[in-house]
Amino acid sequence: MAAALSIPSDPPAQPGPMAYANAALEARDLACRRGERLLFAKLSLRLKHGDALHLAGPNGVGKSSLIRILAGLSRPFAGTVERTGDIALLDERLALDTHLPLGRALGFWARCDGLDDEAAARIAERVGIDGLLDVPVRYLSTGQRRRAALARMAGRGAAIWMLDEPLNGLDAASTAMVEVLIAEHCGAGGIALVASHQPIRLPGMARLSIPDYAA
Amino acid sequence: MTALWAQVFRRDVAMLLTGGRRGGAGLPVLFFLAVAMLYPFAVGPDAALLARSGGGIVWVAALLAAILPLDRLVEPDLDAGFFDQWAIRGLSEEWIMASRIGSHWLTFAVPLMAAALPASALLGLSGEQVRVVMLGLLAGTPGLAALGVMVAGITAGLRGGAALSGLLIVPLAIPLLIFGAGSLSSGGEGGIALTGAVSLVLLAIAPFAAGAAVRAARD
């Protein structure tokens, strides 16, 4: 009875339209320095709910650095970042215990993020890892690991998705799945920021070419 | 926040107990027992000599055993991206390190203290000496755990970090060793109290030092 009366504090498992209505991400005059090199400068961007942005450019222009700055994981050389809403981050690192079966490794983050079993199972099915939950993470292939990381990220239920090269190692079918997943997130009012050197097809996605801001 | 911390602590304990592919909590304990077993072989079965020096050997063995888990305390999770994922969830590095000190103590020091009983028997310590050794370990191992996490955090991400951390922890642990092993000859309370005091100082600074080190490694 208590459970029925309690007010859910986490975002709903299946967010309706405009579930993340307050989400916003704004950066002003960012500059990033790596060692002696200024990677980019005077970079500003402004994203509100429902926006998707493709950070484009060849390797080494600072896509990952920009994502880490926007996520608050590293400090910009200059400029400010303002965020409203939680972040979910997907980068090249898995952040899953490789000796555990995939289901249990994901279960840790599900508990951290307050994700219930049903929603977790739904996400696992969406990204196509529902048949792999008993397999230890270290036996997974590159593409399967990628999809597992996607499940971890999506399960966070955050308003702002930051994806660093989400398409690396994915086949055509999985690439399409990722595109649909991002489109749905933005459709629900979330923000998606995708750094990729590969083309990514999303309706209404803006494109920011980082080499344009090279110092 | 508290719920997230509790999940992290739970995972820390499980990870340090089983160790994944890096050897679990059993390894340092076996190493500790092996040193206690080797010592009588090396110096001979002179019971008086063993009883006189045995307490110090327990302390040296504990210190050396503390080096073994250092390489899996911080670095694997830093490499795998766990710290970044916790950071975006708003859990500060200091809290993570506090959790890790607690879980490291539980999975390293508690089994070690259990193993100190058979080790004391191997070295022929008297009942009174066993009591002082156990109390000393109880006072000293929290500091040893804090020191371990601090050194592991500082060396995480460095080339040869594992070897370096072993070298770093030895001189830093000398105060614990002096007061802990010293309590055996001076008859107890004063030495144990000083060991506890060193532990408290280390416990107070370690989460901040290790947390700052991990943040610095990120930039």
CSV table of C-alpha atoms in Angstrom, one decimal:
chain,number,residue,atom,x,y,z
A,1,MET,CA,0.0,0.0,0.0
A,2,ALA,CA,2.8,2.3,0.9
A,3,ALA,CA,4.4,1.7,-2.5
A,4,ALA,CA,1.1,2.7,-4.2
A,5,LEU,CA,0.9,5.9,-2.3
A,6,SER,CA,4.5,7.0,-2.7
A,7,ILE,CA,5.2,9.8,-5.1
A,8,PRO,CA,7.8,8.7,-7.8
A,9,SER,CA,10.7,11.0,-7.5
A,10,ASP,CA,12.7,9.6,-10.5
A,11,PRO,CA,11.7,10.4,-14.0
A,12,PRO,CA,9.1,8.1,-15.3
A,13,ALA,CA,10.4,4.9,-17.0
A,14,GLN,CA,8.7,5.8,-20.2
A,15,PRO,CA,8.8,9.5,-20.5
A,16,GLY,CA,5.9,11.2,-22.2
A,17,PRO,CA,6.3,14.2,-24.5
A,18,MET,CA,8.2,17.0,-22.8
A,19,ALA,CA,9.2,14.9,-19.9
A,20,TYR,CA,12.4,16.9,-19.8
A,21,ALA,CA,10.9,20.3,-20.4
A,22,ASN,CA,13.5,22.2,-18.3
A,23,ALA,CA,16.5,20.6,-19.9
A,24,ALA,CA,19.0,23.1,-21.3
A,25,LEU,CA,22.7,23.2,-22.1
A,26,GLU,CA,24.5,26.4,-22.8
A,27,ALA,CA,28.2,27.1,-23.4
A,28,ARG,CA,29.8,30.5,-24.0
A,29,ASP,CA,33.1,31.2,-25.5
A,30,LEU,CA,34.7,27.9,-24.7
A,31,ALA,CA,38.3,27.3,-25.3
A,32,CYS,CA,40.2,24.1,-24.8
A,33,ARG,CA,43.9,23.6,-24.4
A,34,ARG,CA,45.7,20.3,-24.6
A,35,GLY,CA,49.3,20.6,-23.6
A,36,GLU,CA,50.7,23.5,-25.6
A,37,ARG,CA,48.0,23.4,-28.3
A,38,LEU,CA,44.8,25.4,-28.3
A,39,LEU,CA,42.3,22.9,-29.8
A,40,PHE,CA,39.4,25.3,-30.3
A,41,ALA,CA,38.3,28.8,-29.0
A,42,LYS,CA,35.3,31.0,-28.9
A,43,LEU,CA,33.0,28.1,-29.2
A,44,SER,CA,29.4,28.8,-28.1
A,45,LEU,CA,26.4,26.6,-28.2
A,46,ARG,CA,22.9,26.6,-26.8
A,47,LEU,CA,20.6,23.6,-26.7
A,48,LYS,CA,17.1,23.5,-25.3
A,49,HIS,CA,14.7,20.6,-24.8
A,50,GLY,CA,14.3,18.4,-27.9
A,51,ASP,CA,17.5,19.6,-29.6
A,52,ALA,CA,20.0,17.3,-31.1
A,53,LEU,CA,23.5,18.4,-32.1
A,54,HIS,CA,26.1,16.6,-34.1
A,55,LEU,CA,29.7,17.5,-33.2
A,56,ALA,CA,31.5,16.8,-36.3
A,57,GLY,CA,35.1,16.9,-37.4
A,58,PRO,CA,38.1,14.5,-38.0
A,59,ASN,CA,40.0,12.8,-35.2
A,60,GLY,CA,41.9,15.0,-32.8
A,61,VAL,CA,40.0,18.2,-33.3
A,62,GLY,CA,38.6,18.1,-29.7
A,63,LYS,CA,35.2,16.4,-29.9
A,64,SER,CA,35.8,14.3,-26.9
A,65,SER,CA,37.4,17.2,-25.0
A,66,LEU,CA,34.4,19.3,-25.7
A,67,ILE,CA,32.0,16.6,-24.5
A,68,ARG,CA,34.1,16.2,-21.3
A,69,ILE,CA,34.0,20.0,-20.7
A,70,LEU,CA,30.3,20.1,-21.3
A,71,ALA,CA,29.8,17.2,-18.9
A,72,GLY,CA,31.8,19.0,-16.3
A,73,LEU,CA,34.5,16.4,-16.2
A,74,SER,CA,37.3,18.7,-17.2
A,75,ARG,CA,37.7,22.4,-16.9
A,76,PRO,CA,37.7,24.6,-20.0
A,77,PHE,CA,40.7,26.8,-20.7
A,78,ALA,CA,38.2,29.7,-21.0
A,79,GLY,CA,34.5,30.1,-21.1
A,80,THR,CA,31.5,28.9,-19.1
A,81,VAL,CA,29.0,26.0,-19.2
A,82,GLU,CA,25.5,26.1,-17.8
A,83,ARG,CA,23.5,22.9,-17.5
A,84,THR,CA,19.9,22.2,-16.4
A,85,GLY,CA,19.1,18.6,-16.1
A,86,ASP,CA,21.0,15.3,-15.5
A,87,ILE,CA,23.7,14.0,-17.8
A,88,ALA,CA,24.1,10.5,-19.2
A,89,LEU,CA,27.5,9.9,-20.7
A,90,LEU,CA,28.6,7.3,-23.3
A,91,ASP,CA,32.3,7.3,-24.2
A,92,GLU,CA,34.8,4.8,-25.3
A,93,ARG,CA,35.0,3.3,-21.8
A,94,LEU,CA,32.5,0.7,-20.8
A,95,ALA,CA,32.3,1.4,-17.0
A,96,LEU,CA,31.0,-2.2,-16.5
A,97,ASP,CA,32.6,-4.9,-14.4
A,98,THR,CA,34.1,-7.1,-17.0
A,99,HIS,CA,34.3,-10.3,-14.9
A,100,LEU,CA,30.5,-10.2,-14.1
A,101,PRO,CA,27.7,-11.4,-16.3
A,102,LEU,CA,26.3,-8.5,-18.3
A,103,GLY,CA,23.0,-8.5,-16.5
A,104,ARG,CA,24.6,-8.1,-13.1
A,105,ALA,CA,27.1,-5.5,-14.4
A,106,LEU,CA,24.2,-3.4,-15.7
A,107,GLY,CA,22.3,-4.2,-12.5
A,108,PHE,CA,24.8,-2.1,-10.6
A,109,TRP,CA,24.0,1.0,-12.6
A,110,ALA,CA,20.3,0.2,-12.6
A,111,ARG,CA,20.4,0.3,-8.8
A,112,CYS,CA,22.5,3.5,-8.8
A,113,ASP,CA,20.0,5.2,-11.1
A,114,GLY,CA,16.9,3.8,-9.5
A,115,LEU,CA,15.8,1.9,-12.6
A,116,ASP,CA,13.3,-0.9,-12.0
A,117,ASP,CA,13.7,-4.4,-13.5
A,118,GLU,CA,10.9,-4.0,-16.0
A,119,ALA,CA,12.4,-0.8,-17.5
A,120,ALA,CA,15.8,-2.3,-17.5
A,121,ALA,CA,14.5,-5.3,-19.4
A,122,ARG,CA,12.8,-3.0,-21.9
A,123,ILE,CA,16.0,-1.1,-22.6
A,124,ALA,CA,18.0,-4.3,-22.9
A,125,GLU,CA,15.6,-5.5,-25.5
A,126,ARG,CA,15.7,-2.2,-27.4
A,127,VAL,CA,19.4,-2.2,-27.8
A,128,GLY,CA,19.5,-6.0,-28.5
A,129,ILE,CA,21.4,-7.3,-25.6
A,130,ASP,CA,18.5,-9.2,-23.9
A,131,GLY,CA,20.0,-12.5,-25.1
A,132,LEU,CA,23.4,-11.7,-23.6
A,133,LEU,CA,22.6,-10.9,-20.0
A,134,ASP,CA,24.2,-14.2,-18.7
A,135,VAL,CA,27.4,-13.7,-20.7
A,136,PRO,CA,30.4,-12.3,-18.8
A,137,VAL,CA,31.2,-8.8,-20.1
A,138,ARG,CA,34.7,-9.8,-21.1
A,139,TYR,CA,33.4,-12.3,-23.7
A,140,LEU,CA,31.4,-9.7,-25.5
A,141,SER,CA,32.4,-8.4,-28.9
A,142,THR,CA,33.1,-4.8,-29.7
A,143,GLY,CA,29.6,-4.1,-31.0
A,144,GLN,CA,28.0,-6.0,-28.1
A,145,ARG,CA,30.0,-4.0,-25.6
A,146,ARG,CA,28.9,-0.8,-27.3
A,147,ARG,CA,25.3,-1.7,-27.1
A,148,ALA,CA,25.7,-2.7,-23.4
A,149,ALA,CA,27.2,0.8,-22.8
A,150,LEU,CA,24.2,2.3,-24.6
A,151,ALA,CA,21.9,0.3,-22.3
A,152,ARG,CA,23.8,1.7,-19.3
A,153,MET,CA,23.5,5.2,-20.6
A,154,ALA,CA,19.8,5.0,-21.6
A,155,GLY,CA,19.0,3.5,-18.2
A,156,ARG,CA,20.2,6.6,-16.5
A,157,GLY,CA,17.0,8.3,-17.4
A,158,ALA,CA,18.8,11.6,-17.8
A,159,ALA,CA,17.7,14.6,-19.8
A,160,ILE,CA,21.0,15.4,-21.5
A,161,TRP,CA,22.6,12.6,-23.5
A,162,MET,CA,26.3,13.0,-24.3
A,163,LEU,CA,27.5,10.4,-26.8
A,164,ASP,CA,31.1,10.2,-27.8
A,165,GLU,CA,31.4,8.1,-31.0
A,166,PRO,CA,28.3,6.0,-30.3
A,167,LEU,CA,28.5,4.3,-33.7
A,168,ASN,CA,32.0,2.9,-33.4
A,169,GLY,CA,32.0,-0.8,-34.0
A,170,LEU,CA,28.3,-1.0,-34.7
A,171,ASP,CA,26.8,-2.7,-37.7
A,172,ALA,CA,24.2,-1.1,-40.0
A,173,ALA,CA,21.2,-2.5,-38.0
A,174,SER,CA,22.6,-1.3,-34.7
A,175,THR,CA,23.5,2.1,-36.2
A,176,ALA,CA,19.9,2.5,-37.2
A,177,MET,CA,18.8,1.4,-33.7
A,178,VAL,CA,21.0,4.1,-32.1
A,179,GLU,CA,19.6,6.8,-34.5
A,180,VAL,CA,16.0,5.8,-33.5
A,181,LEU,CA,16.9,5.7,-29.8
A,182,ILE,CA,18.3,9.3,-30.0
A,183,ALA,CA,15.4,10.5,-32.1
A,184,GLU,CA,13.0,9.1,-29.5
A,185,HIS,CA,14.9,10.7,-26.7
A,186,CYS,CA,14.7,14.1,-28.4
A,187,GLY,CA,11.1,13.5,-29.2
A,188,ALA,CA,10.5,13.1,-25.5
A,189,GLY,CA,12.1,16.5,-24.9
A,190,GLY,CA,15.6,15.4,-24.1
A,191,ILE,CA,18.8,16.9,-25.4
A,192,ALA,CA,21.3,14.8,-27.4
A,193,LEU,CA,24.8,15.7,-28.1
A,194,VAL,CA,26.6,13.3,-30.5
A,195,ALA,CA,30.2,13.5,-31.3
A,196,SER,CA,30.9,11.4,-34.3
A,197,HIS,CA,33.3,11.4,-37.3
A,198,GLN,CA,30.7,9.2,-39.1
A,199,PRO,CA,27.6,10.7,-40.6
A,200,ILE,CA,24.5,10.2,-38.4
A,201,ARG,CA,21.0,10.6,-39.7
A,202,LEU,CA,18.5,12.3,-37.4
A,203,PRO,CA,15.6,14.5,-38.3
A,204,GLY,CA,16.2,18.1,-37.3
A,205,MET,CA,19.7,17.5,-36.1
A,206,ALA,CA,22.0,20.6,-36.1
A,207,ARG,CA,25.6,20.2,-37.0
A,208,LEU,CA,28.6,21.9,-35.3
A,209,SER,CA,31.9,21.5,-37.1
A,210,ILE,CA,34.6,21.9,-34.5
A,211,PRO,CA,37.4,22.7,-37.1
A,212,ASP,CA,35.5,26.0,-37.7
A,213,TYR,CA,36.5,27.1,-34.2
A,214,ALA,CA,40.1,25.9,-34.5
A,215,ALA,CA,42.4,28.5,-33.0
B,1,MET,CA,23.0,10.5,-2.9
B,2,THR,CA,23.2,8.3,0.2
B,3,ALA,CA,21.6,5.5,-1.7
B,4,LEU,CA,24.1,6.0,-4.5
B,5,TRP,CA,26.9,5.9,-2.0
B,6,ALA,CA,25.6,2.7,-0.5
B,7,GLN,CA,25.5,1.1,-3.9
B,8,VAL,CA,29.1,2.2,-4.6
B,9,PHE,CA,30.2,0.8,-1.2
B,10,ARG,CA,28.5,-2.5,-1.8
B,11,ARG,CA,30.1,-2.8,-5.2
B,12,ASP,CA,33.5,-1.8,-3.7
B,13,VAL,CA,33.3,-4.6,-1.1
B,14,ALA,CA,32.2,-7.2,-3.7
B,15,MET,CA,34.9,-6.0,-6.2
B,16,LEU,CA,37.7,-6.1,-3.6
B,17,LEU,CA,36.6,-9.5,-2.1
B,18,THR,CA,36.5,-11.3,-5.4
B,19,GLY,CA,38.9,-9.0,-7.3
B,20,GLY,CA,37.6,-9.9,-10.7
B,21,ARG,CA,40.6,-11.0,-12.7
B,22,ARG,CA,43.2,-9.4,-10.4
B,23,GLY,CA,43.1,-11.8,-7.4
B,24,GLY,CA,40.8,-11.3,-4.5
B,25,ALA,CA,41.1,-10.7,-0.8
B,26,GLY,CA,42.6,-14.1,-0.2
B,27,LEU,CA,46.0,-13.3,-1.8
B,28,PRO,CA,47.3,-10.8,0.8
B,29,VAL,CA,46.2,-13.0,3.6
B,30,LEU,CA,48.0,-16.0,2.2
B,31,PHE,CA,51.1,-13.9,1.6
B,32,PHE,CA,50.9,-12.7,5.2
B,33,LEU,CA,50.7,-16.3,6.5
B,34,ALA,CA,53.5,-17.3,4.2
B,35,VAL,CA,55.9,-14.7,5.7
B,36,ALA,CA,54.9,-15.8,9.2
B,37,MET,CA,55.6,-19.4,8.2
B,38,LEU,CA,58.9,-18.7,6.5
B,39,TYR,CA,60.4,-16.7,9.4
B,40,PRO,CA,60.9,-19.7,11.8
B,41,PHE,CA,62.5,-21.7,9.0
B,42,ALA,CA,64.9,-18.9,8.4
B,43,VAL,CA,66.0,-18.1,12.0
B,44,GLY,CA,65.6,-21.5,13.4
B,45,PRO,CA,63.3,-23.0,16.0
B,46,ASP,CA,64.6,-21.1,19.0
B,47,ALA,CA,61.3,-20.4,20.9
B,48,ALA,CA,62.7,-17.5,23.0
B,49,LEU,CA,64.0,-15.7,19.9
B,50,LEU,CA,60.8,-16.3,18.0
B,51,ALA,CA,58.7,-15.0,20.8
B,52,ARG,CA,60.8,-11.9,21.2
B,53,SER,CA,60.9,-11.0,17.5
B,54,GLY,CA,57.6,-12.6,16.4
B,55,GLY,CA,55.4,-9.6,17.1
B,56,GLY,CA,57.5,-7.3,14.9
B,57,ILE,CA,57.5,-9.9,12.1
B,58,VAL,CA,53.6,-9.9,12.2
B,59,TRP,CA,53.7,-6.2,11.7
B,60,VAL,CA,56.3,-6.3,8.9
B,61,ALA,CA,54.3,-9.1,7.2
B,62,ALA,CA,51.1,-7.0,7.5
B,63,LEU,CA,52.8,-4.0,5.9
B,64,LEU,CA,54.2,-6.1,3.0
B,65,ALA,CA,50.8,-7.8,2.5
B,66,ALA,CA,49.2,-4.3,2.2
B,67,ILE,CA,51.3,-3.7,-0.9
B,68,LEU,CA,49.6,-6.5,-2.8
B,69,PRO,CA,46.1,-5.1,-3.3
B,70,LEU,CA,47.3,-1.5,-4.2
B,71,ASP,CA,47.1,-1.9,-8.0
B,72,ARG,CA,43.4,-2.8,-7.9
B,73,LEU,CA,42.2,-0.2,-5.5
B,74,VAL,CA,41.8,2.7,-7.9
B,75,GLU,CA,43.4,2.2,-11.3
B,76,PRO,CA,41.1,-0.4,-12.8
B,77,ASP,CA,38.0,1.7,-12.1
B,78,LEU,CA,39.6,4.8,-13.3
B,79,ASP,CA,40.6,3.1,-16.6
B,80,ALA,CA,37.1,1.6,-17.0
B,81,GLY,CA,35.4,5.0,-16.6
B,82,PHE,CA,33.6,4.3,-13.3
B,83,PHE,CA,34.9,7.5,-11.7
B,84,ASP,CA,33.5,9.7,-14.6
B,85,GLN,CA,30.1,7.9,-14.4
B,86,TRP,CA,30.0,8.6,-10.6
B,87,ALA,CA,31.1,12.2,-11.2
B,88,ILE,CA,28.2,12.9,-13.6
B,89,ARG,CA,25.9,11.5,-11.0
B,90,GLY,CA,27.1,14.0,-8.5
B,91,LEU,CA,29.1,11.7,-6.3
B,92,SER,CA,32.3,13.5,-5.3
B,93,GLU,CA,35.7,11.7,-5.5
B,94,GLU,CA,36.1,12.3,-1.8
B,95,TRP,CA,33.1,10.2,-1.0
B,96,ILE,CA,34.1,7.5,-3.4
B,97,MET,CA,37.5,7.3,-1.8
B,98,ALA,CA,36.0,7.2,1.7
B,99,SER,CA,33.9,4.3,0.5
B,100,ARG,CA,37.0,2.6,-0.9
B,101,ILE,CA,38.9,3.0,2.4
B,102,GLY,CA,36.1,1.4,4.3
B,103,SER,CA,35.7,-1.4,1.8
B,104,HIS,CA,39.5,-1.9,1.6
B,105,TRP,CA,39.7,-2.1,5.4
B,106,LEU,CA,36.8,-4.7,5.5
B,107,THR,CA,38.3,-6.9,2.8
B,108,PHE,CA,42.0,-6.6,3.7
B,109,ALA,CA,42.4,-5.8,7.4
B,110,VAL,CA,39.6,-8.0,8.8
B,111,PRO,CA,40.9,-11.2,7.1
B,112,LEU,CA,44.4,-10.2,8.0
B,113,MET,CA,43.5,-9.9,11.7
B,114,ALA,CA,41.9,-13.3,11.6
B,115,ALA,CA,45.0,-14.7,10.0
B,116,ALA,CA,47.2,-13.0,12.6
B,117,LEU,CA,46.0,-15.6,15.2
B,118,PRO,CA,47.4,-18.6,13.4
B,119,ALA,CA,50.5,-16.5,12.4
B,120,SER,CA,51.0,-15.7,16.1
B,121,ALA,CA,50.8,-19.4,16.9
B,122,LEU,CA,53.4,-20.2,14.2
B,123,LEU,CA,55.7,-17.6,15.8
B,124,GLY,CA,55.0,-18.9,19.3
B,125,LEU,CA,53.8,-15.6,20.8
B,126,SER,CA,52.4,-15.6,24.3
B,127,GLY,CA,48.8,-14.8,25.1
B,128,GLU,CA,49.7,-11.3,26.3
B,129,GLN,CA,51.7,-10.6,23.1
B,130,VAL,CA,48.9,-11.8,20.9
B,131,ARG,CA,46.5,-9.4,22.7
B,132,VAL,CA,48.9,-6.4,22.1
B,133,VAL,CA,49.4,-7.4,18.5
B,134,MET,CA,45.7,-7.7,17.8
B,135,LEU,CA,44.9,-4.4,19.5
B,136,GLY,CA,47.8,-2.8,17.6
B,137,LEU,CA,46.5,-4.2,14.3
B,138,LEU,CA,43.0,-3.0,15.1
B,139,ALA,CA,44.4,0.5,15.7
B,140,GLY,CA,46.8,0.5,12.8
B,141,THR,CA,45.0,-1.2,9.9
B,142,PRO,CA,42.5,1.6,9.3
B,143,GLY,CA,45.5,3.9,8.8
B,144,LEU,CA,47.1,1.3,6.6
B,145,ALA,CA,43.9,1.0,4.5
B,146,ALA,CA,43.7,4.8,4.2
B,147,LEU,CA,47.4,5.0,3.2
B,148,GLY,CA,46.8,2.3,0.6
B,149,VAL,CA,43.9,4.1,-1.0
B,150,MET,CA,45.8,7.4,-1.0
B,151,VAL,CA,48.9,5.9,-2.6
B,152,ALA,CA,46.8,4.0,-5.1
B,153,GLY,CA,45.0,7.2,-6.0
B,154,ILE,CA,48.1,9.2,-6.4
B,155,THR,CA,49.9,6.6,-8.6
B,156,ALA,CA,46.8,5.6,-10.7
B,157,GLY,CA,47.3,6.4,-14.3
B,158,LEU,CA,51.1,6.6,-14.0
B,159,ARG,CA,53.3,4.4,-15.9
B,160,GLY,CA,54.7,1.7,-13.6
B,161,GLY,CA,52.2,2.9,-11.0
B,162,ALA,CA,51.9,-0.5,-9.3
B,163,ALA,CA,55.6,-0.7,-8.6
B,164,LEU,CA,55.8,2.9,-7.6
B,165,SER,CA,52.9,2.6,-5.1
B,166,GLY,CA,54.7,-0.3,-3.4
B,167,LEU,CA,57.8,1.9,-2.9
B,168,LEU,CA,55.7,4.9,-1.8
B,169,ILE,CA,53.7,3.1,0.9
B,170,VAL,CA,56.6,1.7,2.7
B,171,PRO,CA,58.2,4.9,4.0
B,172,LEU,CA,54.8,6.4,4.7
B,173,ALA,CA,53.8,3.5,6.8
B,174,ILE,CA,56.9,3.7,9.1
B,175,PRO,CA,55.1,5.7,11.8
B,176,LEU,CA,52.4,3.0,12.0
B,177,LEU,CA,55.1,0.3,12.2
B,178,ILE,CA,57.2,2.1,14.8
B,179,PHE,CA,54.2,2.7,17.2
B,180,GLY,CA,52.5,-0.6,16.4
B,181,ALA,CA,55.5,-2.8,16.7
B,182,GLY,CA,56.9,-0.6,19.5
B,183,SER,CA,53.8,-1.2,21.6
B,184,LEU,CA,55.0,-4.8,22.0
B,185,SER,CA,58.2,-3.9,23.8
B,186,SER,CA,56.8,-1.0,25.8
B,187,GLY,CA,54.0,-3.2,27.1
B,188,GLY,CA,50.9,-1.8,25.3
B,189,GLU,CA,48.6,1.1,25.8
B,190,GLY,CA,50.8,4.1,24.9
B,191,GLY,CA,52.0,2.6,21.7
B,192,ILE,CA,48.6,1.4,20.6
B,193,ALA,CA,47.1,4.9,21.4
B,194,LEU,CA,49.8,6.5,19.2
B,195,THR,CA,49.2,3.9,16.4
B,196,GLY,CA,45.5,4.9,16.6
B,197,ALA,CA,46.4,8.6,16.4
B,198,VAL,CA,48.5,8.0,13.3
B,199,SER,CA,45.6,6.1,11.8
B,200,LEU,CA,43.2,8.9,12.5
B,201,VAL,CA,45.4,11.5,10.8
B,202,LEU,CA,45.7,9.2,7.8
B,203,LEU,CA,42.0,8.6,7.7
B,204,ALA,CA,41.3,12.3,7.8
B,205,ILE,CA,43.6,13.3,4.9
B,206,ALA,CA,43.4,10.2,2.6
B,207,PRO,CA,40.0,10.7,1.0
B,208,PHE,CA,40.9,14.3,0.1
B,209,ALA,CA,44.4,13.5,-1.1
B,210,ALA,CA,43.2,10.5,-3.2
B,211,GLY,CA,40.1,12.4,-4.5
B,212,ALA,CA,42.2,15.4,-5.6
B,213,ALA,CA,44.7,13.0,-7.2
B,214,VAL,CA,42.0,11.3,-9.3
B,215,ARG,CA,40.5,14.7,-10.3
B,216,ALA,CA,44.0,15.9,-11.4
B,217,ALA,CA,44.6,12.7,-13.4
B,218,ARG,CA,41.4,13.4,-15.3
B,219,ASP,CA,42.4,16.8,-16.8
